[in-house]
PDB file of C-alpha atoms and ligand atoms in Angstrom:
ATOM      1  CA  UNK A   1      -4.595 -20.604  28.443  1.00  0.00           C
ATOM      2  CA  UNK A   2      -7.550 -19.195  26.603  1.00  0.00           C
ATOM      3  CA  UNK A   3      -8.837 -19.045  23.082  1.00  0.00           C
ATOM      4  CA  UNK A   4      -8.908 -15.536  21.647  1.00  0.00           C
ATOM      5  CA  UNK A   5     -11.012 -14.178  18.838  1.00  0.00           C
ATOM      6  CA  UNK A   6      -9.163 -13.823  15.527  1.00  0.00           C
ATOM      7  CA  UNK A   7      -9.809 -10.531  13.732  1.00  0.00           C
ATOM      8  CA  UNK A   8     -10.747 -10.791  10.080  1.00  0.00           C
ATOM      9  CA  UNK A   9     -10.621  -8.279   7.233  1.00  0.00           C
ATOM     10  CA  UNK A  10     -11.644  -5.523   6.902  1.00  0.00           C
ATOM     11  CA  UNK A  11     -11.063  -4.958  10.650  1.00  0.00           C
ATOM     12  CA  UNK A  12      -9.022  -1.716  10.798  1.00  0.00           C
ATOM     13  CA  UNK A  13      -6.876  -3.038  13.662  1.00  0.00           C
ATOM     14  CA  UNK A  14      -5.180  -5.375  11.170  1.00  0.00           C
ATOM     15  CA  UNK A  15      -3.709  -2.286   9.452  1.00  0.00           C
ATOM     16  CA  UNK A  16      -2.115  -1.091  12.668  1.00  0.00           C
ATOM     17  CA  UNK A  17       1.657  -1.110  13.169  1.00  0.00           C
ATOM     18  CA  UNK A  18       2.644  -3.139  16.231  1.00  0.00           C
ATOM     19  CA  UNK A  19       5.059  -1.830  18.871  1.00  0.00           C
ATOM     20  CA  UNK A  20       8.228  -3.579  20.074  1.00  0.00           C
ATOM     21  CA  UNK A  21       7.948  -5.598  23.261  1.00  0.00           C
ATOM     22  CA  UNK A  22       9.906  -4.290  26.278  1.00  0.00           C
ATOM     23  CA  UNK A  23      10.924  -7.691  27.542  1.00  0.00           C
ATOM     24  CA  UNK A  24       9.839 -11.297  27.730  1.00  0.00           C
ATOM     25  CA  UNK A  25       8.086 -11.911  31.046  1.00  0.00           C
ATOM     26  CA  UNK A  26       5.332 -14.183  32.380  1.00  0.00           C
ATOM     27  CA  UNK A  27       2.639 -11.838  31.102  1.00  0.00           C
ATOM     28  CA  UNK A  28       4.041 -12.020  27.580  1.00  0.00           C
ATOM     29  CA  UNK A  29       4.427 -15.803  27.833  1.00  0.00           C
ATOM     30  CA  UNK A  30       0.748 -16.029  28.815  1.00  0.00           C
ATOM     31  CA  UNK A  31      -0.109 -14.030  25.689  1.00  0.00           C
ATOM     32  CA  UNK A  32       2.069 -16.340  23.565  1.00  0.00           C
ATOM     33  CA  UNK A  33       0.398 -19.403  25.113  1.00  0.00           C
ATOM     34  CA  UNK A  34      -3.026 -17.992  24.225  1.00  0.00           C
ATOM     35  CA  UNK A  35      -1.853 -17.182  20.707  1.00  0.00           C
ATOM     36  CA  UNK A  36      -0.534 -20.713  20.202  1.00  0.00           C
ATOM     37  CA  UNK A  37      -3.732 -22.308  21.480  1.00  0.00           C
ATOM     38  CA  UNK A  38      -5.819 -20.013  19.270  1.00  0.00           C
ATOM     39  CA  UNK A  39      -3.635 -20.820  16.249  1.00  0.00           C
ATOM     40  CA  UNK A  40      -3.853 -24.592  16.813  1.00  0.00           C
ATOM     41  CA  UNK A  41      -7.629 -24.406  17.235  1.00  0.00           C
ATOM     42  CA  UNK A  42      -8.154 -22.388  14.042  1.00  0.00           C
ATOM     43  CA  UNK A  43      -6.183 -24.372  12.708  1.00  0.00           C
ATOM     44  CA  UNK A  44      -3.269 -22.415  11.298  1.00  0.00           C
ATOM     45  CA  UNK A  45       0.530 -22.496  11.067  1.00  0.00           C
ATOM     46  CA  UNK A  46       1.264 -18.911  12.099  1.00  0.00           C
ATOM     47  CA  UNK A  47      -0.324 -16.070  14.062  1.00  0.00           C
ATOM     48  CA  UNK A  48       0.744 -12.513  14.860  1.00  0.00           C
ATOM     49  CA  UNK A  49      -0.463 -10.849  18.081  1.00  0.00           C
ATOM     50  CA  UNK A  50      -2.307  -8.129  16.167  1.00  0.00           C
ATOM     51  CA  UNK A  51      -4.536 -10.863  14.715  1.00  0.00           C
ATOM     52  CA  UNK A  52      -6.048 -11.200  18.189  1.00  0.00           C
ATOM     53  CA  UNK A  53      -6.059  -7.422  18.608  1.00  0.00           C
ATOM     54  CA  UNK A  54      -2.793  -7.040  20.544  1.00  0.00           C
ATOM     55  CA  UNK A  55      -0.485  -4.538  18.787  1.00  0.00           C
ATOM     56  CA  UNK A  56       2.821  -6.037  19.949  1.00  0.00           C
ATOM     57  CA  UNK A  57       5.629  -7.463  17.840  1.00  0.00           C
ATOM     58  CA  UNK A  58       5.023 -11.114  18.724  1.00  0.00           C
ATOM     59  CA  UNK A  59       4.550 -14.111  16.435  1.00  0.00           C
ATOM     60  CA  UNK A  60       3.850 -17.775  17.063  1.00  0.00           C
ATOM     61  CA  UNK A  61       4.105 -20.543  14.495  1.00  0.00           C
ATOM     62  CA  UNK A  62       4.271 -24.284  14.137  1.00  0.00           C
ATOM     63  CA  UNK A  63       5.281 -25.759  10.806  1.00  0.00           C
ATOM     64  CA  UNK A  64       5.180 -29.418  11.854  1.00  0.00           C
ATOM     65  CA  UNK A  65       3.056 -31.671   9.658  1.00  0.00           C
ATOM     66  CA  UNK A  66      -0.058 -33.228  11.098  1.00  0.00           C
ATOM     67  CA  UNK A  67       1.602 -36.604  11.710  1.00  0.00           C
ATOM     68  CA  UNK A  68       4.655 -34.980  13.299  1.00  0.00           C
ATOM     69  CA  UNK A  69       5.105 -33.892  16.880  1.00  0.00           C
ATOM     70  CA  UNK A  70       4.189 -30.297  17.660  1.00  0.00           C
ATOM     71  CA  UNK A  71       7.056 -27.831  17.190  1.00  0.00           C
ATOM     72  CA  UNK A  72       5.922 -24.403  18.378  1.00  0.00           C
ATOM     73  CA  UNK A  73       8.082 -21.376  17.661  1.00  0.00           C
ATOM     74  CA  UNK A  74       7.838 -18.013  19.416  1.00  0.00           C
ATOM     75  CA  UNK A  75       9.340 -14.903  17.845  1.00  0.00           C
ATOM     76  CA  UNK A  76       9.439 -11.682  19.843  1.00  0.00           C
ATOM     77  CA  UNK A  77      10.608  -8.433  18.192  1.00  0.00           C
ATOM     78  CA  UNK A  78      11.682 -10.275  15.021  1.00  0.00           C
ATOM     79  CA  UNK A  79      13.951  -8.492  12.567  1.00  0.00           C
ATOM     80  CA  UNK A  80      15.065  -9.461   9.094  1.00  0.00           C
ATOM     81  CA  UNK A  81      18.851  -9.115   8.813  1.00  0.00           C
ATOM     82  CA  UNK A  82      19.243 -10.305   5.249  1.00  0.00           C
ATOM     83  CA  UNK A  83      17.103 -11.472   2.326  1.00  0.00           C
ATOM     84  CA  UNK A  84      18.151 -13.500  -0.716  1.00  0.00           C
ATOM     85  CA  UNK A  85      18.014 -11.988  -4.191  1.00  0.00           C
ATOM     86  CA  UNK A  86      16.235 -15.103  -5.333  1.00  0.00           C
ATOM     87  CA  UNK A  87      12.476 -15.057  -4.877  1.00  0.00           C
ATOM     88  CA  UNK A  88       9.925 -17.861  -4.913  1.00  0.00           C
ATOM     89  CA  UNK A  89       6.146 -17.885  -5.322  1.00  0.00           C
ATOM     90  CA  UNK A  90       4.071 -19.620  -2.675  1.00  0.00           C
ATOM     91  CA  UNK A  91       0.324 -20.004  -2.324  1.00  0.00           C
ATOM     92  CA  UNK A  92      -0.482 -18.236   0.939  1.00  0.00           C
ATOM     93  CA  UNK A  93      -3.524 -18.084   3.148  1.00  0.00           C
ATOM     94  CA  UNK A  94      -4.254 -16.219   6.373  1.00  0.00           C
ATOM     95  CA  UNK A  95      -6.516 -16.780   9.375  1.00  0.00           C
ATOM     96  CA  UNK A  96      -7.571 -13.124   9.061  1.00  0.00           C
ATOM     97  CA  UNK A  97      -8.555 -13.632   5.406  1.00  0.00           C
ATOM     98  CA  UNK A  98     -10.377 -16.980   5.656  1.00  0.00           C
ATOM     99  CA  UNK A  99     -10.862 -19.226   2.628  1.00  0.00           C
ATOM    100  CA  UNK A 100      -8.718 -17.039   0.366  1.00  0.00           C
ATOM    101  CA  UNK A 101      -5.504 -18.420  -1.123  1.00  0.00           C
ATOM    102  CA  UNK A 102      -3.237 -16.777  -3.638  1.00  0.00           C
ATOM    103  CA  UNK A 103       0.341 -16.773  -4.791  1.00  0.00           C
ATOM    104  CA  UNK A 104       2.773 -14.260  -3.313  1.00  0.00           C
ATOM    105  CA  UNK A 105       6.379 -13.896  -4.459  1.00  0.00           C
ATOM    106  CA  UNK A 106       8.922 -13.322  -1.673  1.00  0.00           C
ATOM    107  CA  UNK A 107      12.658 -13.759  -1.057  1.00  0.00           C
ATOM    108  CA  UNK A 108      13.449 -17.474  -0.914  1.00  0.00           C
ATOM    109  CA  UNK A 109      15.714 -17.187   2.133  1.00  0.00           C
ATOM    110  CA  UNK A 110      15.996 -14.742   5.009  1.00  0.00           C
ATOM    111  CA  UNK A 111      18.194 -14.369   8.072  1.00  0.00           C
ATOM    112  CA  UNK A 112      16.277 -13.325  11.158  1.00  0.00           C
ATOM    113  CA  UNK A 113      16.947 -12.258  14.712  1.00  0.00           C
ATOM    114  CA  UNK A 114      14.387 -12.432  17.514  1.00  0.00           C
ATOM    115  CA  UNK A 115      13.867 -13.179  21.198  1.00  0.00           C
ATOM    116  CA  UNK A 116      12.514 -16.636  21.988  1.00  0.00           C
ATOM    117  CA  UNK A 117       9.968 -17.800  24.608  1.00  0.00           C
ATOM    118  CA  UNK A 118      12.577 -17.318  27.335  1.00  0.00           C
ATOM    119  CA  UNK A 119      13.816 -13.950  26.101  1.00  0.00           C
ATOM    120  CA  UNK A 120      17.000 -15.370  24.610  1.00  0.00           C
ATOM    121  CA  UNK A 121      18.303 -13.687  21.446  1.00  0.00           C
ATOM    122  CA  UNK A 122      18.348 -16.069  18.487  1.00  0.00           C
ATOM    123  CA  UNK A 123      19.774 -15.588  15.013  1.00  0.00           C
ATOM    124  CA  UNK A 124      18.587 -18.042  12.407  1.00  0.00           C
ATOM    125  CA  UNK A 125      18.450 -18.671   8.654  1.00  0.00           C
ATOM    126  CA  UNK A 126      15.055 -19.526   7.219  1.00  0.00           C
ATOM    127  CA  UNK A 127      14.118 -21.083   3.915  1.00  0.00           C
ATOM    128  CA  UNK A 128      11.164 -22.925   2.398  1.00  0.00           C
ATOM    129  CA  UNK A 129       7.878 -22.609   4.236  1.00  0.00           C
ATOM    130  CA  UNK A 130       9.652 -21.213   7.310  1.00  0.00           C
ATOM    131  CA  UNK A 131      10.920 -18.247   5.257  1.00  0.00           C
ATOM    132  CA  UNK A 132       7.452 -17.707   3.757  1.00  0.00           C
ATOM    133  CA  UNK A 133       5.722 -17.873   7.130  1.00  0.00           C
ATOM    134  CA  UNK A 134       8.217 -15.553   8.861  1.00  0.00           C
ATOM    135  CA  UNK A 135       7.811 -12.904   6.168  1.00  0.00           C
ATOM    136  CA  UNK A 136       4.015 -13.267   6.107  1.00  0.00           C
ATOM    137  CA  UNK A 137       3.770 -12.917   9.899  1.00  0.00           C
ATOM    138  CA  UNK A 138       6.285 -10.059  10.053  1.00  0.00           C
ATOM    139  CA  UNK A 139       4.173  -8.206   7.505  1.00  0.00           C
ATOM    140  CA  UNK A 140       1.294  -8.373  10.017  1.00  0.00           C
ATOM    141  CA  UNK A 141       3.439  -6.465  12.529  1.00  0.00           C
ATOM    142  CA  UNK A 142       3.568  -3.584  10.045  1.00  0.00           C
ATOM    143  CA  UNK A 143      -0.138  -3.764   9.204  1.00  0.00           C
ATOM    144  CA  UNK A 144       0.401  -5.562   5.901  1.00  0.00           C
ATOM    145  CA  UNK A 145      -1.683  -8.555   4.806  1.00  0.00           C
ATOM    146  CA  UNK A 146      -0.732 -11.051   2.102  1.00  0.00           C
ATOM    147  CA  UNK A 147      -3.575  -9.737  -0.049  1.00  0.00           C
ATOM    148  CA  UNK A 148      -1.806  -6.350  -0.030  1.00  0.00           C
ATOM    149  CA  UNK A 149       0.807  -8.020  -2.250  1.00  0.00           C
ATOM    150  CA  UNK A 150      -1.872  -8.887  -4.836  1.00  0.00           C
ATOM    151  CA  UNK A 151      -3.428  -6.662  -7.466  1.00  0.00           C
ATOM    152  CA  UNK A 152      -6.001  -4.157  -6.247  1.00  0.00           C
ATOM    153  CA  UNK A 153      -8.751  -6.060  -8.030  1.00  0.00           C
ATOM    154  CA  UNK A 154      -7.816  -9.380  -6.399  1.00  0.00           C
ATOM    155  CA  UNK A 155      -7.542  -7.689  -3.015  1.00  0.00           C
ATOM    156  CA  UNK A 156     -10.976  -6.090  -3.275  1.00  0.00           C
ATOM    157  CA  UNK A 157     -12.495  -9.375  -4.439  1.00  0.00           C
ATOM    158  CA  UNK A 158     -10.925 -11.185  -1.489  1.00  0.00           C
ATOM    159  CA  UNK A 159     -12.295  -8.710   1.074  1.00  0.00           C
ATOM    160  CA  UNK A 160     -15.727  -8.817  -0.553  1.00  0.00           C
ATOM    161  CA  UNK A 161     -15.733 -12.619  -0.398  1.00  0.00           C
ATOM    162  CA  UNK A 162     -14.736 -12.643   3.286  1.00  0.00           C
ATOM    163  CA  UNK A 163     -17.443 -10.099   4.131  1.00  0.00           C
ATOM    164  CA  UNK A 164     -20.022 -12.253   2.348  1.00  0.00           C
ATOM    165  CA  UNK A 165     -18.886 -15.361   4.283  1.00  0.00           C
ATOM    166  CA  UNK A 166     -19.093 -13.461   7.571  1.00  0.00           C
ATOM    167  CA  UNK A 167     -22.633 -12.381   6.822  1.00  0.00           C
ATOM    168  CA  UNK A 168     -23.673 -15.930   5.916  1.00  0.00           C
ATOM    169  CA  UNK A 169     -22.180 -17.386   9.102  1.00  0.00           C
TER     170      UNK A 169
HETATM  171 ZN1  LIG B 201      -1.723 -13.902   8.163  1.00  0.00          ZN
END
């Protein structure tokens, strides 16, 4: 396993649409292992492959609390089958938009389908933070960041702030 560099805004690769994966094989599992290690090291709770510059429809996440045992999830070619009418606001952040947090309103519950680490098709209902994280990460696969859901002013301020941080580092 290896740590990969996480792209941050305004890197144009983050706007790219990711392509479906052909199948889950050892090469893809190696990518997912790297993604998970990179996410844990950041630390973060979710990471899409494009965030390390790989334009493939792959997501890793782990929503376990610090005191809980690790519970990694791997979602390959995820699709949303259904979304609830009800929406909820949640304060989101993103490893590609460091130090910025803001409220985004999304469907409270979603039903998803994806291939797991072993290539098995899974259908699952998500709610709470799982639903938020799935939708946030799936946005990445279409080149959408959580700040794209904010007003233009807030988005521009966020990018400016990240650029300033990067310069100072
Ligand atoms: Zn993100």
